[in-house]
PDB file of C-alpha atoms in Angstrom:
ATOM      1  CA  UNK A   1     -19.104 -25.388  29.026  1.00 70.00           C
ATOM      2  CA  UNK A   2     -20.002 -23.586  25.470  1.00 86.00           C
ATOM      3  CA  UNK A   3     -18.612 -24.500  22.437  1.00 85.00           C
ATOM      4  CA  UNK A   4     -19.689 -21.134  20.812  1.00 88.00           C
ATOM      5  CA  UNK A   5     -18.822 -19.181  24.043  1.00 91.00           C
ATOM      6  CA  UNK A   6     -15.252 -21.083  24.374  1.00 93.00           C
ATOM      7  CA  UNK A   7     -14.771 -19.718  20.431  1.00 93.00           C
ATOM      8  CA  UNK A   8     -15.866 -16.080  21.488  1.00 94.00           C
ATOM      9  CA  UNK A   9     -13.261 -16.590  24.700  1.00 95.00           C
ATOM     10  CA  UNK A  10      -9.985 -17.921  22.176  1.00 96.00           C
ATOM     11  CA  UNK A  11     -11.009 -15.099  19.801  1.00 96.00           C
ATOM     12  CA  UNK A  12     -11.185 -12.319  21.719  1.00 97.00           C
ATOM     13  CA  UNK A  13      -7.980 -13.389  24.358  1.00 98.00           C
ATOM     14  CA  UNK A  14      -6.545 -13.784  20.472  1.00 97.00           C
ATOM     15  CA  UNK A  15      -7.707  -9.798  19.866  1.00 97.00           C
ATOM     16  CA  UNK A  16      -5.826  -8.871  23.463  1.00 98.00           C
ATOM     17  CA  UNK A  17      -2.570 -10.912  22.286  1.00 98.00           C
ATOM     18  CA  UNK A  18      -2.051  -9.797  18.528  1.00 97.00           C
ATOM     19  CA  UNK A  19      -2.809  -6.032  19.916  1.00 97.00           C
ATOM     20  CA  UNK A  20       0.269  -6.935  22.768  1.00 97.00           C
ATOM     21  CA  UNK A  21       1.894  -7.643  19.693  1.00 96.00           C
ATOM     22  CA  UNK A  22       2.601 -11.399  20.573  1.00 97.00           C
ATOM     23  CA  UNK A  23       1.790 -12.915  17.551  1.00 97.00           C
ATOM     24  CA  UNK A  24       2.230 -16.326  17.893  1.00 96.00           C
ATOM     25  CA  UNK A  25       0.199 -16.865  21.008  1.00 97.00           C
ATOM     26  CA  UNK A  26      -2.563 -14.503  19.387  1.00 98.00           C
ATOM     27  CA  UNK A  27      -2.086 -17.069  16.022  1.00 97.00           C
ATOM     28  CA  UNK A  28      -2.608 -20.251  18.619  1.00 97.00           C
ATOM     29  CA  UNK A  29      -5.891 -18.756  20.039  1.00 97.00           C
ATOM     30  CA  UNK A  30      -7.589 -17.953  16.470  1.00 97.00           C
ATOM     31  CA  UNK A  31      -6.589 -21.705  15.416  1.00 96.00           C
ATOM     32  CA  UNK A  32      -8.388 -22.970  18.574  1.00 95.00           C
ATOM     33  CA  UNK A  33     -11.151 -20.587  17.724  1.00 95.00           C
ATOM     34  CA  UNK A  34     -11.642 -21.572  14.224  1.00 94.00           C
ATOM     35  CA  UNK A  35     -11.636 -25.438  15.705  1.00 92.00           C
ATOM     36  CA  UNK A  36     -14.734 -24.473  17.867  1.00 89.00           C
ATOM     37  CA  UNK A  37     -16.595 -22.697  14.949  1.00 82.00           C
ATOM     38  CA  UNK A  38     -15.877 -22.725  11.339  1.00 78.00           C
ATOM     39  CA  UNK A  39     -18.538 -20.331  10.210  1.00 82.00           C
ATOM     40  CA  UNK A  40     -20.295 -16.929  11.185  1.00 90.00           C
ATOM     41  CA  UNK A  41     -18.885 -14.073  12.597  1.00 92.00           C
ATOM     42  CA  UNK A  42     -16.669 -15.080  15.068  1.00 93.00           C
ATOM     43  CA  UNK A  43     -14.790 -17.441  12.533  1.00 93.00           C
ATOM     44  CA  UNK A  44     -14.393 -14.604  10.283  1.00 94.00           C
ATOM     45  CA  UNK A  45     -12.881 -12.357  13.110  1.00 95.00           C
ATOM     46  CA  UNK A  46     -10.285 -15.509  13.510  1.00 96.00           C
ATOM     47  CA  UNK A  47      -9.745 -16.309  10.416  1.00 95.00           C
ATOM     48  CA  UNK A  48      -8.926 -12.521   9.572  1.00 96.00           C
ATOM     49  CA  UNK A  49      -7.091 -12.730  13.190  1.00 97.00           C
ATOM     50  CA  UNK A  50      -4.968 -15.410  11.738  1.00 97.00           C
ATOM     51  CA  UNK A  51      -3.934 -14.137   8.651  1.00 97.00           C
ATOM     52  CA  UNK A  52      -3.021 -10.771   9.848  1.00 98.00           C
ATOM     53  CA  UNK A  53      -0.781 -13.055  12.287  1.00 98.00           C
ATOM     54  CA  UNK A  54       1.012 -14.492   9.722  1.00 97.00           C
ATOM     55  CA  UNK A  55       1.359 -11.023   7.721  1.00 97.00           C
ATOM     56  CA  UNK A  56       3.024  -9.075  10.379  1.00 97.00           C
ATOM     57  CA  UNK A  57       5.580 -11.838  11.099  1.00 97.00           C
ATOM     58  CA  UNK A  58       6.703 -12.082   7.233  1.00 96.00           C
ATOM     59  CA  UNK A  59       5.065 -15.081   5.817  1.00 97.00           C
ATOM     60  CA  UNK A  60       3.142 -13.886   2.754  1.00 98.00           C
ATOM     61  CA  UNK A  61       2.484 -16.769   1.560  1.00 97.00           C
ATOM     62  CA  UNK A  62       0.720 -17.921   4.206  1.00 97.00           C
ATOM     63  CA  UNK A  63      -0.625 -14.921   5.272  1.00 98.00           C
ATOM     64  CA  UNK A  64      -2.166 -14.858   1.279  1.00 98.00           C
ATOM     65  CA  UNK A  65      -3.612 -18.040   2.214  1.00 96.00           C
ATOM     66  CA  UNK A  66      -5.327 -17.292   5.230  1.00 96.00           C
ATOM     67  CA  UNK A  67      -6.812 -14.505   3.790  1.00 96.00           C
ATOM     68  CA  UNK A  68      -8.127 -15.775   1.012  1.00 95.00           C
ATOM     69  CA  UNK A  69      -9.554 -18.624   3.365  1.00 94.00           C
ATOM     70  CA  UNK A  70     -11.720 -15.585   4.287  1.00 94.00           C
ATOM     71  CA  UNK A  71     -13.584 -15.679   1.757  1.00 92.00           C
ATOM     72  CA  UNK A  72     -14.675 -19.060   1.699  1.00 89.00           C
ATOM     73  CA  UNK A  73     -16.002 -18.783   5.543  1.00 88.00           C
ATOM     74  CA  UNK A  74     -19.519 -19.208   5.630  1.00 85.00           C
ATOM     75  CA  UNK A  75     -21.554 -15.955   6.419  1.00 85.00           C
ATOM     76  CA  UNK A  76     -18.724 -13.753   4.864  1.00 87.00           C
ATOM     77  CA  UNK A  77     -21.301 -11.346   2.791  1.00 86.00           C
ATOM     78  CA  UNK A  78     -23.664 -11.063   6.280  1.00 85.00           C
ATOM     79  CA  UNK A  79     -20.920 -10.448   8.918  1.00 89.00           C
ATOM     80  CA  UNK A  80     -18.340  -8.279   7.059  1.00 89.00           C
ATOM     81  CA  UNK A  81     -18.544  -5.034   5.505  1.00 90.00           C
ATOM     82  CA  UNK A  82     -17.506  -3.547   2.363  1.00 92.00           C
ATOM     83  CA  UNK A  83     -13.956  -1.957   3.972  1.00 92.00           C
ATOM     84  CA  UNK A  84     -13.197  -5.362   6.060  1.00 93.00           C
ATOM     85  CA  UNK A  85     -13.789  -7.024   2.544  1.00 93.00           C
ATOM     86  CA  UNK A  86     -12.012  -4.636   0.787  1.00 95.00           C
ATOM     87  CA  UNK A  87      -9.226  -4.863   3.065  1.00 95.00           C
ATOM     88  CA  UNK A  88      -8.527  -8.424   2.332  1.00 96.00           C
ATOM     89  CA  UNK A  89      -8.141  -8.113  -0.865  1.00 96.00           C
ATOM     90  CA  UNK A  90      -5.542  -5.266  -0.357  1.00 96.00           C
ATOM     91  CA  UNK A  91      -3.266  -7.307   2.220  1.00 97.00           C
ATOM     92  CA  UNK A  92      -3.919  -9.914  -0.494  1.00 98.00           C
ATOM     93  CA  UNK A  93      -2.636  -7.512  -3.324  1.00 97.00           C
ATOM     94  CA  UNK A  94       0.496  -6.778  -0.591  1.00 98.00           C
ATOM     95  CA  UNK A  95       1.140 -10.211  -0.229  1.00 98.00           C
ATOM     96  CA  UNK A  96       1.146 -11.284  -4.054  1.00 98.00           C
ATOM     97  CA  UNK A  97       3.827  -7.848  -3.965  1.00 98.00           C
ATOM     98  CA  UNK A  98       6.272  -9.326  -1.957  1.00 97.00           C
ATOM     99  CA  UNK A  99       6.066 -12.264  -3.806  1.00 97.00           C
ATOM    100  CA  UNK A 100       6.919 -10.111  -7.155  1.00 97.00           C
ATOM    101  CA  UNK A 101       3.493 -10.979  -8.352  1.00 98.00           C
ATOM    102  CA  UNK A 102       3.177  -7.761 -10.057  1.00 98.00           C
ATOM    103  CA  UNK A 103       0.242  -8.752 -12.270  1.00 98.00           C
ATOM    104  CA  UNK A 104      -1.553 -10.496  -9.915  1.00 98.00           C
ATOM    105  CA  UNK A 105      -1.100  -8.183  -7.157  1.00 98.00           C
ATOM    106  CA  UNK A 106      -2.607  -5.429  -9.539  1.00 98.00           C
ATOM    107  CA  UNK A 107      -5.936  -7.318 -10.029  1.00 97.00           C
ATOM    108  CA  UNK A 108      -6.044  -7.657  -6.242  1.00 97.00           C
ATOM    109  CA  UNK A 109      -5.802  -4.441  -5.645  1.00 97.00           C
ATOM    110  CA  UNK A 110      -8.270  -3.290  -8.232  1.00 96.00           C
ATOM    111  CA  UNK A 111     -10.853  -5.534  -6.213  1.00 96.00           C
ATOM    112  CA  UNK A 112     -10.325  -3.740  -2.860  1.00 96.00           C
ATOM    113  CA  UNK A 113     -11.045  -0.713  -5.038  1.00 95.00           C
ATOM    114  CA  UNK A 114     -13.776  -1.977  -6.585  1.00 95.00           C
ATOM    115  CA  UNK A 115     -15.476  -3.064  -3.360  1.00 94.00           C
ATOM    116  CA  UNK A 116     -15.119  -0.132  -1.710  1.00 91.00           C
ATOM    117  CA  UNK A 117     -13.660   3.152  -3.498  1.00 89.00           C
ATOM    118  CA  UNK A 118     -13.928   5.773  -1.135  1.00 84.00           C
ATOM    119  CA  UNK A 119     -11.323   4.198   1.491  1.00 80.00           C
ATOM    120  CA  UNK A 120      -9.004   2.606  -0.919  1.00 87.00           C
ATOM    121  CA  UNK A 121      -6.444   5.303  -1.923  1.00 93.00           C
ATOM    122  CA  UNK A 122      -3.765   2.856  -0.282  1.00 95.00           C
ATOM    123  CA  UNK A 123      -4.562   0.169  -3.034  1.00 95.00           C
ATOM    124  CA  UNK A 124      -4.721   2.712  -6.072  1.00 96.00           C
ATOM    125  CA  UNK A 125      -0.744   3.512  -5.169  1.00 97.00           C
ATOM    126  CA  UNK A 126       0.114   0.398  -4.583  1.00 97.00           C
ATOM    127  CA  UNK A 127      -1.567  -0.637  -8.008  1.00 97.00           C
ATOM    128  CA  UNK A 128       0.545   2.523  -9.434  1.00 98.00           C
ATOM    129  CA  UNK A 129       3.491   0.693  -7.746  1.00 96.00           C
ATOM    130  CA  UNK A 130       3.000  -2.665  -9.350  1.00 98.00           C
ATOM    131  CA  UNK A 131       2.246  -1.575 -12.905  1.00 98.00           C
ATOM    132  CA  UNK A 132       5.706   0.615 -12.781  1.00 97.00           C
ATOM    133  CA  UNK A 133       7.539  -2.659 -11.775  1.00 97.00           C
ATOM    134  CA  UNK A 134       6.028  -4.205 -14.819  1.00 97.00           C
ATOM    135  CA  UNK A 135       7.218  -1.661 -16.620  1.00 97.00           C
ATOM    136  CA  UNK A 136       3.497  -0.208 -17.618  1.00 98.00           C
ATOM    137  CA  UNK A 137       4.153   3.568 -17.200  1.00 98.00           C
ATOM    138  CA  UNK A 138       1.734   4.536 -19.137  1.00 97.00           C
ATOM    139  CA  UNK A 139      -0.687   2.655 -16.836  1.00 98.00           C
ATOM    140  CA  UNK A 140       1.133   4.074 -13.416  1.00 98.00           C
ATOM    141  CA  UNK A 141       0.755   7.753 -14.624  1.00 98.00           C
ATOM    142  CA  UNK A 142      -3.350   6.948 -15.651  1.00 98.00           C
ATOM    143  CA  UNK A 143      -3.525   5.407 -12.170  1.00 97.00           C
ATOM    144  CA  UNK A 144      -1.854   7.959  -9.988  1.00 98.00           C
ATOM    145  CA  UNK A 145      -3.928  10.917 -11.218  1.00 97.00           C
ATOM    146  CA  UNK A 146      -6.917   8.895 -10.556  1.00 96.00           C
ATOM    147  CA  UNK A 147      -5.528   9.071  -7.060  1.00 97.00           C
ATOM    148  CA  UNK A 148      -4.614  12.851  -7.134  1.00 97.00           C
ATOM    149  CA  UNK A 149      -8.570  13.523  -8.649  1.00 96.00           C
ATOM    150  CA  UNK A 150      -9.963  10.894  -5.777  1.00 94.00           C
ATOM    151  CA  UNK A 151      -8.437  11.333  -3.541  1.00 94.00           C
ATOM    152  CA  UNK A 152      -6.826  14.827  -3.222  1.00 93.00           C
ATOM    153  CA  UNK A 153      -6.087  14.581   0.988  1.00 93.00           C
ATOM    154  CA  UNK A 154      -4.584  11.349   0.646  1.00 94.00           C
ATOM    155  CA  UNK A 155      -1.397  10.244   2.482  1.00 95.00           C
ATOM    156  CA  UNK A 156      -0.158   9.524  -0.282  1.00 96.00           C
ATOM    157  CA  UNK A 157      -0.538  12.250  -2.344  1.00 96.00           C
ATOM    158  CA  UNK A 158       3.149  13.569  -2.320  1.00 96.00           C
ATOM    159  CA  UNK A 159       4.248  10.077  -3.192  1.00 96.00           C
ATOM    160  CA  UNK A 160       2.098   9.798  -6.240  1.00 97.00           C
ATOM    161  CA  UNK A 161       3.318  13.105  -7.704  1.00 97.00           C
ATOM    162  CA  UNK A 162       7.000  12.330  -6.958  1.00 97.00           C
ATOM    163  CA  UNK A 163       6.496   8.601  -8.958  1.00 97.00           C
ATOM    164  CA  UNK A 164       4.241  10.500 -11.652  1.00 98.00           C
ATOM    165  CA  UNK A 165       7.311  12.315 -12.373  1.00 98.00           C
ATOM    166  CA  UNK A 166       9.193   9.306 -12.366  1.00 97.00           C
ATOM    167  CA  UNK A 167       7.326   7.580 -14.943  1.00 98.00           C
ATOM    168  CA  UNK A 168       7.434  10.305 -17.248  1.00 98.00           C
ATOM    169  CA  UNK A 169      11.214  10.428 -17.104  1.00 97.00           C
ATOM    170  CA  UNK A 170      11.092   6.537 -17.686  1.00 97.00           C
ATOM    171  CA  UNK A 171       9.340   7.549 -20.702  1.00 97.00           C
ATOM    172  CA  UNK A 172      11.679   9.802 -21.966  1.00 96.00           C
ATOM    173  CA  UNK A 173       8.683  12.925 -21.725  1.00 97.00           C
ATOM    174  CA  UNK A 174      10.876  15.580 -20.354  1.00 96.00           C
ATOM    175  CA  UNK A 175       8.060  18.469 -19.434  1.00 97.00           C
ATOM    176  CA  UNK A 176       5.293  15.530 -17.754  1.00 97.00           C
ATOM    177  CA  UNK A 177       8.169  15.200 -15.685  1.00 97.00           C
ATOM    178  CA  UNK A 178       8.925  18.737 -14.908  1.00 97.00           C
ATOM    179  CA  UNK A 179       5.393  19.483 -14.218  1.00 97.00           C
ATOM    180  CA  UNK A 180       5.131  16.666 -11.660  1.00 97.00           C
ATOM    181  CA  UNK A 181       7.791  17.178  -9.539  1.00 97.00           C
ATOM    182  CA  UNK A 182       7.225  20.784  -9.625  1.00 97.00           C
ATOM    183  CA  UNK A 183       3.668  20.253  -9.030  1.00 97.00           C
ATOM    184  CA  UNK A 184       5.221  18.157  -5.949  1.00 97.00           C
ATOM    185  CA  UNK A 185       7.661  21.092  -4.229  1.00 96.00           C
ATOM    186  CA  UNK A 186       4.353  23.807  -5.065  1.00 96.00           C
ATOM    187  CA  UNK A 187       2.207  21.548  -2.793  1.00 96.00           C
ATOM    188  CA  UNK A 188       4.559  19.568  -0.484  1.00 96.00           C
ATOM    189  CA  UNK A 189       7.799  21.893  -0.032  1.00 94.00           C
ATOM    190  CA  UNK A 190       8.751  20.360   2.934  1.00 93.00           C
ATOM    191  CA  UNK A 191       7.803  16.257   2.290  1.00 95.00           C
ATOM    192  CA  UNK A 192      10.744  13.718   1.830  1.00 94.00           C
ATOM    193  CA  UNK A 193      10.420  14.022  -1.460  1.00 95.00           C
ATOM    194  CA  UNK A 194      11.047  17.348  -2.093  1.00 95.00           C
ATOM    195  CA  UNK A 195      14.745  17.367  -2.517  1.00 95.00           C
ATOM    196  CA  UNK A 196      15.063  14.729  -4.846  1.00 96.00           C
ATOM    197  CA  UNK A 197      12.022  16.690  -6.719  1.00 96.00           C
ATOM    198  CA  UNK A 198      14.003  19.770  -6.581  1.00 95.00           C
ATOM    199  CA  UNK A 199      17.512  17.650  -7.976  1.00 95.00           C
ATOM    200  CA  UNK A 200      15.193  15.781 -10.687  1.00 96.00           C
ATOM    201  CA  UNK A 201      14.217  18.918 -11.842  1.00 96.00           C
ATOM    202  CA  UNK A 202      17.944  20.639 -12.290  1.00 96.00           C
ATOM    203  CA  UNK A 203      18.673  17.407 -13.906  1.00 95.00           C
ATOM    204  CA  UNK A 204      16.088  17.485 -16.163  1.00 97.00           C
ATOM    205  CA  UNK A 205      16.928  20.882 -17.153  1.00 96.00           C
ATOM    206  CA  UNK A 206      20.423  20.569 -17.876  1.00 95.00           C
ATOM    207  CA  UNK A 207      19.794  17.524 -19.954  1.00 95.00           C
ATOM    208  CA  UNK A 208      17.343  19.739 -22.397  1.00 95.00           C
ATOM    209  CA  UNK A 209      20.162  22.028 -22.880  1.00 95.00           C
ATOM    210  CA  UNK A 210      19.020  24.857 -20.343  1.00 96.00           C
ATOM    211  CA  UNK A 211      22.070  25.377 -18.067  1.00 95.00           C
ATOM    212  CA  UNK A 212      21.360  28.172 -16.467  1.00 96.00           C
ATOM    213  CA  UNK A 213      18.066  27.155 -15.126  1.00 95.00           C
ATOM    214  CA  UNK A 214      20.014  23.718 -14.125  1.00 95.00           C
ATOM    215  CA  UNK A 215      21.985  25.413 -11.807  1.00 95.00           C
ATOM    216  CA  UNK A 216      19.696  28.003 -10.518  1.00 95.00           C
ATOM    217  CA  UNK A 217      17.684  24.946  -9.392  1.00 95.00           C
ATOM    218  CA  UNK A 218      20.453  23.155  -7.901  1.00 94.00           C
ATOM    219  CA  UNK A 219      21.023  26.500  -5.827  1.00 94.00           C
ATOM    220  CA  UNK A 220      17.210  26.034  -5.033  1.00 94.00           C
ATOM    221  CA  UNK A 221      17.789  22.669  -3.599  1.00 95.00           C
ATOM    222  CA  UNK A 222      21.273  23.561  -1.466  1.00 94.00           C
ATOM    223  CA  UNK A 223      19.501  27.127  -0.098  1.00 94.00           C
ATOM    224  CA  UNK A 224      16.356  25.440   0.863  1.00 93.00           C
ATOM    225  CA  UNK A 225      17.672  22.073   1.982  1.00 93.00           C
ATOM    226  CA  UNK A 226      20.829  22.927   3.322  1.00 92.00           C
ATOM    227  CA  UNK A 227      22.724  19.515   5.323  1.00 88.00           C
ATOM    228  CA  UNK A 228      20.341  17.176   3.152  1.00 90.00           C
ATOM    229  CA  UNK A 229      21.951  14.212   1.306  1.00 91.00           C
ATOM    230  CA  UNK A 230      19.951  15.801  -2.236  1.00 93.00           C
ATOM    231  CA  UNK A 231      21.869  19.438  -1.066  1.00 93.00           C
ATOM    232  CA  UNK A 232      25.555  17.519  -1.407  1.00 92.00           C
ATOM    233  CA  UNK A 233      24.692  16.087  -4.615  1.00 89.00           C
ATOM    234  CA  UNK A 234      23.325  19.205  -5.464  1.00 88.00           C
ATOM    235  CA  UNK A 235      26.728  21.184  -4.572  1.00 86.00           C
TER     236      UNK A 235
END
């Protein structure tokens, strides 16, 4: 008998349950772990473990508190690196989300970016996200094209131009809008968004007057997406 090998045993039998998806018995093990060792690496593997337990099953709050237990685990700057780190702080920023934390769950986010900014295009849209719940458009648009310039191959890319556009109609700035979401069917024709792109846009126009154009994109939208909820609207 080990204490330090008996933590290495809960943690990893932990790993093998939260990957089977059983989270409870994987969120049993990591407790035991972290009773056997309360610093170094393998309590940081538990302690992240742990959180992430409580995070897929729904409880943010606790989830939030796990993680930011994390931090305050001995050996934290020596055992993790910059994307584990700056992965915390974005499950953090998702937690403070669901917990309408808008403003907080912006600053969290800016720290996973700040920690590491060449993996974090998932906590720049999520930032976007927050500051257009707070009603900060200005801030959301500033945001997303610092996601478009950064990170141009991002999943999220179509997403950012579609709430761009968004947040320009918010604002009442008719041709920002236009250019987004046609900047959005140019580049991703065939993504979710591009029906409701297509419909913003016919919208848009016949609201500034220019009818024709209106319809001719509505056509746009029923030819090219016929059987689509946007197409029926469109008709």
């Amino acid at each position: 008998y080990d204490r330090s090998t008996r933590a290495e045993a809960l943690l990893w039998r932990g790993e093998a349950y939260y990957r089977k998806g059983d989270y409870g018995k994987a969120r049993n093990d990591y407790a035991n772990c972290l009773s056997q060792s309360s610093e170094g690496r393998t309590a940081l593997l538990a302690r992240y473990g742990q959180a992430y337990c409580y995070f897929r099953q729904g409880n943010y709050n606790e989830a939030y508190r796990q993680f930011d237990r994390f931090f305050s685990t001995s050996g934290v700057s020596s055992y993790t690196d910059n994307a584990t780190r700056a992965d915390v702080w974005g499950r953090m920023g998702d937690c403070l989300f669901q917990a309408r934390r808008y403003s907080d769950a912006v600053d969290a986010y800016d720290k996973a970016l700040a920690i590491d900014p060449e993996t974090s295009d998932y906590a720049v849209y999520q930032k976007a996200f927050s500051q257009g719940l707070l009603g900060r458009y200005k801030d959301k648009i500033s945001t997303l094209d610092y996601l478009l310039k950064h990170f141009p191959s991002s999943d999220y890319a179509d997403d950012a131009l579609f709430e761009k556009g968004r947040s320009y109609v918010q604002l009442e700035q008719t041709d920002g809008a236009l250019s987004a979401f046609r900047q959005l069917l140019d580049k991703y024709p065939r993504c979710s968004y591009a029906p409701s792109a297509g419909n913003e846009i016919a919208l848009l126009l016949y609201q500034a007057g220019q009818t024709a154009d209106a319809v001719a994109a509505y056509k746009r939208v029923i030819t090219t997406y016929p059987g689509s909820e946007e197409a029926n609207l469109a008709s």
